[in-house]
């Protein structure tokens, strides 16, 4: 009878397309010629549904693996075999007297409710049953013991072995767990070992009486005006002419002035209606020519420049050349203090003083320009101011020295240093052991020590 099949563990081979199914027989329907398995496995993998129904036309081979009650299986049967005493089955299509299972008419397998599924032809090839012989549930239910496996690792012994090996080979130890935590470094610090930094990299034959230091801590000693003058003479002899130095001084001074005026926050195409105004006060000397060069570069950057230079019968050739170039920029030149603005300007650049001729201070144009600058209330930048025992006529907020600084007074304001392109061997020729303190810049701030 069909009930003899119930509970039997069977294996159903549906061919290469549908594969092999295993499970316990839950029902046999002689009318529709179907057999159902519960808790089925498909090619060794547990099916996602609790029950699967097969049509006799899909079954190629049926094996009885286990019979309820402990009976041994009768082995595999073909479709033409018969079942005797519940241990073997007749193949579908025959009509035995005990437990017939006949082959139905040609048709498809049927589903029994929501919990039953008919296997579909999905193109999968038949797998070797031996690869999926072990129950999958038992494998998945076993958790990996991470703590137990970690306990098997003797970390101290491994580090000790590594340290011993490195000591024998002369390699640097990586450290052990008992050592202190290594020092932490900032994002801008170099973690690589290097030689100690030498902060005094510039040595002068005689001290100028004052020392400065950069933001990085490098010591920059001052030099006397006599040594400064000798340095420029040697540079002239090697081809670093006055015109070259004027251009370098003008570029560096204009870069500093542009920063003081607001830089990219002030000088933008959207702010052309508020162009900054700079008053440039120059005398008839090299310092005045440096100021005119600075004014030319500022005017090229859309700064409104007003150049004050008195009329002189005889002027230096360098001043004449700089005035010619300045006139091409569209900047304004005046020779009288009365023509300077009455309202405060954005910046005053002071180039009235020179290093050697101190008698200019007694002239009327000089005193008038000094009075105007002190009354304008605008910040003052002095370019290459001289060393003077007297009080500065115009109190500067910033002062820009060239090459190496002079020992300036406190009234010079904050001192900046400008690179005018003097090569290192020229410094050495005048007895100065020189290493550039500028780094990636052409103008750097100095701090009094």
Coordinates of C-alpha atoms in Angstrom, one line a residue:
X1 CA 0.0 0.0 0.0
X2 CA 1.0 3.6 -0.4
X3 CA 1.2 4.0 3.4
X4 CA 4.1 1.6 3.4
X5 CA 6.3 4.3 1.9
X6 CA 5.6 6.9 4.6
X7 CA 8.6 7.8 6.7
X8 CA 11.1 6.1 4.5
X9 CA 14.3 7.9 3.7
X10 CA 14.8 7.8 0.0
X11 CA 17.0 9.3 -2.7
X12 CA 15.4 10.4 -6.0
X13 CA 17.5 10.9 -9.1
X14 CA 15.7 13.3 -11.5
X15 CA 18.4 13.2 -14.1
X16 CA 21.3 15.6 -14.9
X17 CA 19.0 18.7 -15.2
X18 CA 17.1 18.5 -11.9
X19 CA 19.7 16.6 -9.9
X20 CA 19.3 14.3 -6.9
X21 CA 16.9 14.8 -4.0
X22 CA 17.0 13.1 -0.6
X23 CA 14.4 13.2 2.2
X24 CA 11.7 11.3 4.0
X25 CA 8.5 10.3 2.2
X26 CA 5.6 12.3 3.5
X27 CA 2.9 11.3 1.1
X28 CA 2.3 9.1 -2.0
X29 CA -0.7 10.0 -4.3
X30 CA -1.6 7.1 -6.6
X31 CA -4.1 9.1 -8.5
X32 CA -1.8 11.9 -9.6
X33 CA 1.2 9.6 -9.5
X34 CA 3.3 11.9 -7.2
X35 CA 5.5 11.4 -4.2
X36 CA 6.4 14.1 -1.6
X37 CA 9.5 14.4 0.5
X38 CA 9.8 16.5 3.7
X39 CA 13.0 18.2 4.9
X40 CA 14.5 17.6 1.5
X41 CA 18.2 18.0 0.4
X42 CA 19.0 18.9 -3.2
X43 CA 22.4 17.7 -4.4
X44 CA 23.6 17.6 -0.8
X45 CA 22.3 21.1 0.1
X46 CA 19.3 21.7 2.3
X47 CA 16.3 23.0 0.4
X48 CA 14.8 26.3 1.5
X49 CA 11.2 24.7 1.6
X50 CA 10.1 22.1 4.0
X51 CA 8.5 19.8 1.4
X52 CA 9.0 18.9 -2.3
X53 CA 6.6 17.0 -4.6
X54 CA 7.8 14.9 -7.6
X55 CA 5.9 13.5 -10.5
X56 CA 6.6 10.0 -11.6
X57 CA 7.6 11.2 -15.1
X58 CA 10.5 13.2 -13.6
X59 CA 11.9 10.3 -11.6
X60 CA 14.8 8.4 -13.3
X61 CA 15.9 6.3 -10.3
X62 CA 14.7 5.8 -6.7
X63 CA 16.8 4.4 -3.9
X64 CA 15.4 3.4 -0.5
X65 CA 18.0 4.5 2.1
X66 CA 16.2 3.7 5.3
X67 CA 12.8 2.1 6.2
X68 CA 10.9 3.0 9.3
X69 CA 11.3 0.4 12.0
X70 CA 15.1 -0.1 11.5
X71 CA 14.8 -2.3 8.4
X72 CA 17.7 -2.3 6.0
X73 CA 17.2 -0.9 2.6
X74 CA 16.6 -3.2 -0.3
X75 CA 19.0 -1.2 -2.5
X76 CA 18.0 0.8 -5.5
X77 CA 15.1 -0.1 -7.8
X78 CA 14.5 0.8 -11.3
X79 CA 11.3 2.1 -12.6
X80 CA 10.1 -1.4 -13.4
X81 CA 10.8 -2.9 -10.0
X82 CA 8.2 -3.8 -7.4
X83 CA 8.1 -3.3 -3.7
X84 CA 7.7 -6.4 -1.4
X85 CA 7.0 -6.1 2.4
X86 CA 7.8 -2.3 2.2
X87 CA 11.5 -2.9 1.4
X88 CA 11.4 -2.4 -2.4
X89 CA 9.2 -0.7 -4.8
X90 CA 7.8 -1.5 -8.1
X91 CA 8.6 0.9 -10.8
X92 CA 5.9 3.3 -11.8
X93 CA 3.8 1.9 -14.5
X94 CA 3.3 -1.6 -13.2
X95 CA 0.3 -2.7 -11.2
X96 CA 1.3 -4.9 -8.3
X97 CA -1.1 -6.2 -5.7
X98 CA 0.7 -4.7 -2.7
X99 CA 1.9 -1.1 -3.2
X100 CA 1.6 0.0 -6.8
X101 CA 3.0 3.2 -8.0
X102 CA 2.1 3.6 -11.7
X103 CA 3.4 6.0 -14.2
X104 CA 1.0 8.8 -15.0
X105 CA 0.1 10.4 -18.2
X106 CA 2.6 12.8 -19.6
X107 CA 2.3 16.1 -17.7
X108 CA 4.1 18.3 -15.3
X109 CA 4.6 17.9 -11.5
X110 CA 2.1 19.6 -9.2
X111 CA 2.6 21.6 -6.1
X112 CA 0.9 20.8 -2.8
X113 CA 0.1 24.1 -1.1
X114 CA 2.5 26.9 -0.2
X115 CA 5.0 24.6 1.5
X116 CA 5.6 22.4 -1.5
X117 CA 7.6 23.2 -4.6
X118 CA 8.1 21.4 -7.8
X119 CA 11.8 21.3 -8.8
X120 CA 12.5 23.4 -11.9
X121 CA 15.0 22.8 -14.7
X122 CA 17.7 25.4 -13.9
X123 CA 20.5 24.0 -16.0
X124 CA 22.6 22.9 -13.0
X125 CA 24.6 19.8 -13.6
X126 CA 24.5 16.8 -11.3
X127 CA 27.0 17.0 -8.4
X128 CA 28.9 14.2 -6.9
X129 CA 26.9 13.1 -3.8
X130 CA 30.1 12.4 -1.9
X131 CA 30.9 16.1 -1.9
X132 CA 27.8 16.8 0.1
X133 CA 27.6 13.7 2.2
X134 CA 28.0 15.4 5.6
X135 CA 24.9 17.1 7.2
X136 CA 25.2 20.8 6.5
X137 CA 23.2 21.8 9.6
X138 CA 25.8 20.3 12.0
X139 CA 28.6 22.3 10.3
X140 CA 26.7 25.6 10.4
X141 CA 25.7 25.1 14.0
X142 CA 29.3 24.9 15.2
X143 CA 30.8 28.4 16.1
X144 CA 34.4 29.1 15.6
X145 CA 36.2 29.5 18.9
X146 CA 38.1 32.8 18.4
X147 CA 39.2 33.1 22.0
X148 CA 40.4 29.6 22.3
X149 CA 42.5 29.9 19.1
X150 CA 43.9 33.3 20.3
X151 CA 44.9 31.8 23.6
X152 CA 47.1 29.3 21.6
X153 CA 49.2 32.3 20.4
X154 CA 52.0 33.2 22.8
X155 CA 52.6 36.8 21.9
X156 CA 55.3 37.4 24.4
X157 CA 57.3 34.4 23.2
X158 CA 57.0 35.5 19.5
X159 CA 58.2 39.1 20.3
X160 CA 61.1 37.7 22.3
X161 CA 62.1 35.5 19.4
X162 CA 61.9 38.4 17.0
X163 CA 64.0 40.6 19.3
X164 CA 66.6 37.9 19.8
X165 CA 66.8 37.4 16.0
X166 CA 67.2 41.2 15.4
X167 CA 70.0 41.5 18.0
X168 CA 71.9 38.8 16.3
X169 CA 71.6 40.3 12.9
X170 CA 72.2 43.9 14.1
X171 CA 68.8 45.1 13.0
X172 CA 67.0 47.8 15.0
X173 CA 64.4 46.4 17.4
X174 CA 60.8 47.0 16.7
X175 CA 59.9 46.9 20.4
X176 CA 58.0 44.5 22.6
X177 CA 54.6 44.8 24.2
X178 CA 56.2 45.8 27.6
X179 CA 58.0 48.8 26.1
X180 CA 56.6 52.3 26.3
X181 CA 54.4 53.7 23.6
X182 CA 56.5 55.6 21.1
X183 CA 56.4 59.3 20.9
X184 CA 53.6 60.8 18.8
X185 CA 54.4 63.3 16.1
X186 CA 52.4 66.2 14.6
X187 CA 51.4 66.2 10.9
X188 CA 54.2 68.8 10.2
X189 CA 57.0 67.0 12.0
X190 CA 59.5 64.7 10.4
X191 CA 59.5 61.3 11.9
X192 CA 62.7 60.2 10.2
X193 CA 65.9 60.4 12.1
X194 CA 68.1 63.2 10.8
X195 CA 71.1 65.2 11.9
X196 CA 70.6 67.8 14.6
X197 CA 69.6 71.2 13.2
X198 CA 72.3 73.9 13.3
X199 CA 70.5 77.1 14.1
X200 CA 73.6 79.3 13.7
X201 CA 74.3 78.8 10.0
X202 CA 75.5 82.4 9.2
X203 CA 78.8 83.5 10.6
X204 CA 80.1 87.1 10.1
X205 CA 83.7 88.3 10.7
X206 CA 82.5 91.0 13.1
X207 CA 79.2 91.4 14.8
X208 CA 76.9 94.2 13.9
X209 CA 75.8 94.6 17.4
X210 CA 72.4 92.9 17.1
X211 CA 71.0 89.5 16.2
X212 CA 67.7 88.3 14.8
X213 CA 66.1 84.9 14.3
X214 CA 63.6 83.6 11.7
X215 CA 60.3 81.8 12.4
X216 CA 62.2 78.5 12.2
X217 CA 64.7 79.6 14.8
X218 CA 67.7 80.2 12.5
X219 CA 70.0 83.0 13.8
X220 CA 70.5 85.9 11.4
X221 CA 73.2 88.3 12.6
X222 CA 73.3 91.9 11.7
X223 CA 76.3 93.4 9.9
X224 CA 77.7 96.9 9.9
X225 CA 77.1 99.3 7.0
X226 CA 80.7 99.1 6.0
X227 CA 80.5 95.3 5.6
X228 CA 77.2 95.8 3.8
X229 CA 78.7 98.3 1.4
X230 CA 81.7 95.9 0.7
X231 CA 79.3 93.1 0.0
X232 CA 77.5 95.1 -2.6
X233 CA 80.8 96.2 -4.3
X234 CA 81.9 92.6 -4.6
X235 CA 78.5 91.6 -6.0
X236 CA 78.8 94.5 -8.6
X237 CA 82.2 93.2 -9.7
X238 CA 80.8 89.7 -10.2
X239 CA 77.9 91.0 -12.4
X240 CA 75.2 91.6 -9.9
X241 CA 74.7 95.1 -11.1
X242 CA 72.7 97.9 -9.5
X243 CA 69.9 97.5 -12.1
X244 CA 69.6 93.8 -11.1
X245 CA 69.5 94.6 -7.4
X246 CA 66.9 97.4 -8.0
X247 CA 64.7 95.0 -9.8
X248 CA 65.0 92.3 -7.0
X249 CA 64.4 94.9 -4.3
X250 CA 61.4 96.3 -6.1
X251 CA 59.8 92.9 -6.7
X252 CA 60.3 91.7 -3.1
X253 CA 59.1 95.1 -1.6
X254 CA 56.0 95.1 -3.9
X255 CA 55.1 91.5 -2.9
X256 CA 55.3 92.5 0.8
X257 CA 53.3 95.6 0.1
X258 CA 50.6 93.7 -1.7
X259 CA 50.3 91.3 1.3
X260 CA 50.0 94.3 3.7
X261 CA 47.3 95.8 1.5
X262 CA 45.1 92.7 1.9
X263 CA 46.5 90.3 -0.8
X264 CA 43.8 88.2 -2.5
X265 CA 41.1 89.5 -0.2
X266 CA 41.5 93.0 -1.5
X267 CA 42.9 92.8 -5.0
X268 CA 40.2 90.9 -6.9
X269 CA 38.4 91.6 -10.2
X270 CA 35.2 92.1 -8.1
X271 CA 36.8 94.9 -6.1
X272 CA 38.1 97.2 -8.8
X273 CA 36.0 100.1 -7.5
X274 CA 38.0 100.0 -4.3
X275 CA 41.6 100.0 -5.5
X276 CA 44.1 100.5 -2.7
X277 CA 46.1 103.7 -2.7
X278 CA 49.8 103.8 -1.9
X279 CA 51.8 107.0 -1.3
X280 CA 55.5 106.5 -2.3
X281 CA 57.9 109.0 -0.8
X282 CA 61.4 108.9 -2.5
X283 CA 64.6 110.9 -2.2
X284 CA 67.4 111.5 -4.8
X285 CA 69.4 108.3 -4.1
X286 CA 69.6 104.6 -4.5
X287 CA 67.0 104.0 -1.8
X288 CA 64.7 106.3 -3.8
X289 CA 65.3 104.3 -7.0
X290 CA 64.4 101.1 -5.1
X291 CA 61.1 102.7 -4.0
X292 CA 60.3 103.8 -7.6
X293 CA 60.9 100.2 -8.8
X294 CA 58.5 99.0 -6.1
X295 CA 55.9 101.5 -7.2
X296 CA 56.2 100.3 -10.8
X297 CA 55.4 96.7 -9.8
X298 CA 52.5 97.9 -7.6
X299 CA 51.0 99.9 -10.4
X300 CA 51.2 96.9 -12.7
X301 CA 49.0 95.1 -10.1
X302 CA 46.3 97.7 -10.4
X303 CA 47.3 99.6 -7.2
X304 CA 46.8 103.3 -7.3
X305 CA 50.3 104.7 -6.7
X306 CA 51.2 108.3 -6.1
X307 CA 54.9 108.9 -6.3
X308 CA 56.5 111.9 -4.5
X309 CA 59.9 112.9 -5.8
X310 CA 61.1 116.5 -5.7
X311 CA 62.6 118.2 -8.7
X312 CA 66.3 118.2 -8.8
X313 CA 68.7 119.7 -11.2
X314 CA 70.8 116.5 -11.3
X315 CA 69.6 113.0 -10.6
X316 CA 71.2 109.6 -10.6
X317 CA 70.9 107.6 -13.9
X318 CA 69.2 104.8 -12.0
X319 CA 66.5 107.1 -10.9
X320 CA 66.0 108.5 -14.4
X321 CA 65.6 105.0 -15.8
X322 CA 63.2 103.9 -13.1
X323 CA 61.1 107.1 -13.6
X324 CA 60.9 106.3 -17.3
X325 CA 59.6 102.8 -16.6
X326 CA 57.2 104.1 -13.9
X327 CA 55.7 106.6 -16.4
X328 CA 54.6 103.6 -18.6
X329 CA 52.4 102.2 -15.9
X330 CA 50.0 105.1 -15.6
X331 CA 51.0 105.9 -12.0
X332 CA 50.8 109.5 -10.7
X333 CA 54.0 111.5 -10.0
X334 CA 54.1 114.7 -7.9
X335 CA 56.9 116.9 -6.9
X336 CA 55.2 118.9 -4.1
X337 CA 53.7 117.7 -0.8
X338 CA 50.7 119.8 -1.5
X339 CA 49.7 117.4 -4.3
X340 CA 49.6 114.4 -2.0
X341 CA 46.2 113.2 -0.8
X342 CA 44.6 115.0 2.1
X343 CA 42.7 111.9 3.2
X344 CA 44.5 108.8 4.7
X345 CA 45.9 106.4 2.1
X346 CA 46.1 102.6 2.5
X347 CA 49.9 102.5 2.8
X348 CA 52.9 104.8 2.9
X349 CA 56.2 103.5 1.5
X350 CA 59.1 105.6 2.9
X351 CA 62.3 105.8 0.8
X352 CA 63.3 109.3 1.9
X353 CA 66.5 108.4 3.8
X354 CA 69.8 107.1 2.5
X355 CA 72.8 105.5 4.2
X356 CA 75.4 108.2 3.7
X357 CA 73.8 111.7 3.2
X358 CA 72.2 112.7 6.4
X359 CA 72.1 116.4 5.4
X360 CA 68.9 115.8 3.5
X361 CA 67.0 116.0 6.7
X362 CA 67.6 119.7 6.9
X363 CA 66.0 120.4 3.5
X364 CA 62.5 121.8 3.3
X365 CA 61.0 119.2 1.0
X366 CA 62.2 116.4 3.4
X367 CA 60.7 118.0 6.5
X368 CA 57.4 118.6 4.6
X369 CA 57.2 115.0 3.4
X370 CA 57.9 113.7 6.9
X371 CA 55.2 115.9 8.4
X372 CA 52.7 114.7 5.8
X373 CA 53.5 111.1 6.5
X374 CA 53.2 111.5 10.3
X375 CA 49.9 113.3 9.9
X376 CA 48.3 110.9 7.4
X377 CA 47.8 108.2 10.0
X378 CA 48.5 105.4 7.4
X379 CA 50.8 102.5 8.2
X380 CA 54.4 103.0 7.0
X381 CA 56.7 100.5 5.3
X382 CA 60.4 101.6 5.1
X383 CA 62.6 100.1 2.4
X384 CA 66.3 99.7 3.2
X385 CA 66.3 102.1 6.1
X386 CA 69.8 103.4 7.3
X387 CA 71.4 102.8 10.7
X388 CA 70.9 106.0 12.6
X389 CA 71.6 107.0 16.2
X390 CA 69.0 109.7 15.9
X391 CA 65.3 109.0 16.2
X392 CA 63.6 108.0 13.0
X393 CA 61.9 110.9 11.3
X394 CA 59.0 108.7 10.2
X395 CA 57.9 106.0 12.5
X396 CA 57.6 102.8 10.5
X397 CA 55.5 99.8 11.3
X398 CA 57.6 97.6 9.0
X399 CA 61.1 97.8 7.6
X400 CA 62.6 95.8 4.8
X401 CA 66.4 95.1 4.9
X402 CA 68.3 93.7 1.9
X403 CA 70.6 90.7 1.9
X404 CA 71.6 90.8 5.6
X405 CA 70.0 93.1 8.2
X406 CA 71.6 96.2 9.7
X407 CA 71.3 96.9 13.4
X408 CA 68.1 98.9 13.2
X409 CA 66.6 100.9 16.0
X410 CA 63.2 100.0 17.6
X411 CA 61.5 102.8 15.7
X412 CA 62.1 100.8 12.5
X413 CA 59.2 98.6 13.5
X414 CA 59.1 94.9 12.6
X415 CA 62.1 93.9 10.5
X416 CA 61.8 91.8 7.3
X417 CA 64.7 90.5 5.3
X418 CA 64.7 90.5 1.4
X419 CA 66.7 88.2 -0.8
X420 CA 68.3 90.3 -3.6
X421 CA 70.0 87.3 -5.2
X422 CA 73.6 87.5 -3.9
X423 CA 75.3 84.1 -4.5
X424 CA 76.8 82.2 -1.6
X425 CA 80.4 82.5 -2.8
X426 CA 80.1 86.3 -2.8
X427 CA 79.3 86.2 0.9
X428 CA 82.3 84.0 1.4
X429 CA 84.6 86.4 -0.5
X430 CA 83.9 89.1 2.1
X431 CA 84.4 86.6 5.0
X432 CA 80.7 85.7 5.7
X433 CA 79.9 82.0 6.1
X434 CA 76.4 82.0 4.6
X435 CA 73.5 79.6 4.3
X436 CA 70.3 81.0 3.0
X437 CA 67.6 81.5 5.7
X438 CA 64.9 82.2 3.1
X439 CA 63.7 78.7 2.4
X440 CA 60.8 78.9 -0.2
X441 CA 60.3 82.6 0.2
X442 CA 62.0 85.8 -0.9
X443 CA 61.0 87.9 2.1
X444 CA 60.9 86.6 5.7
X445 CA 60.1 88.2 9.0
X446 CA 62.9 88.6 11.6
X447 CA 62.6 88.7 15.4
X448 CA 64.9 90.5 17.8
X449 CA 66.8 88.2 20.2

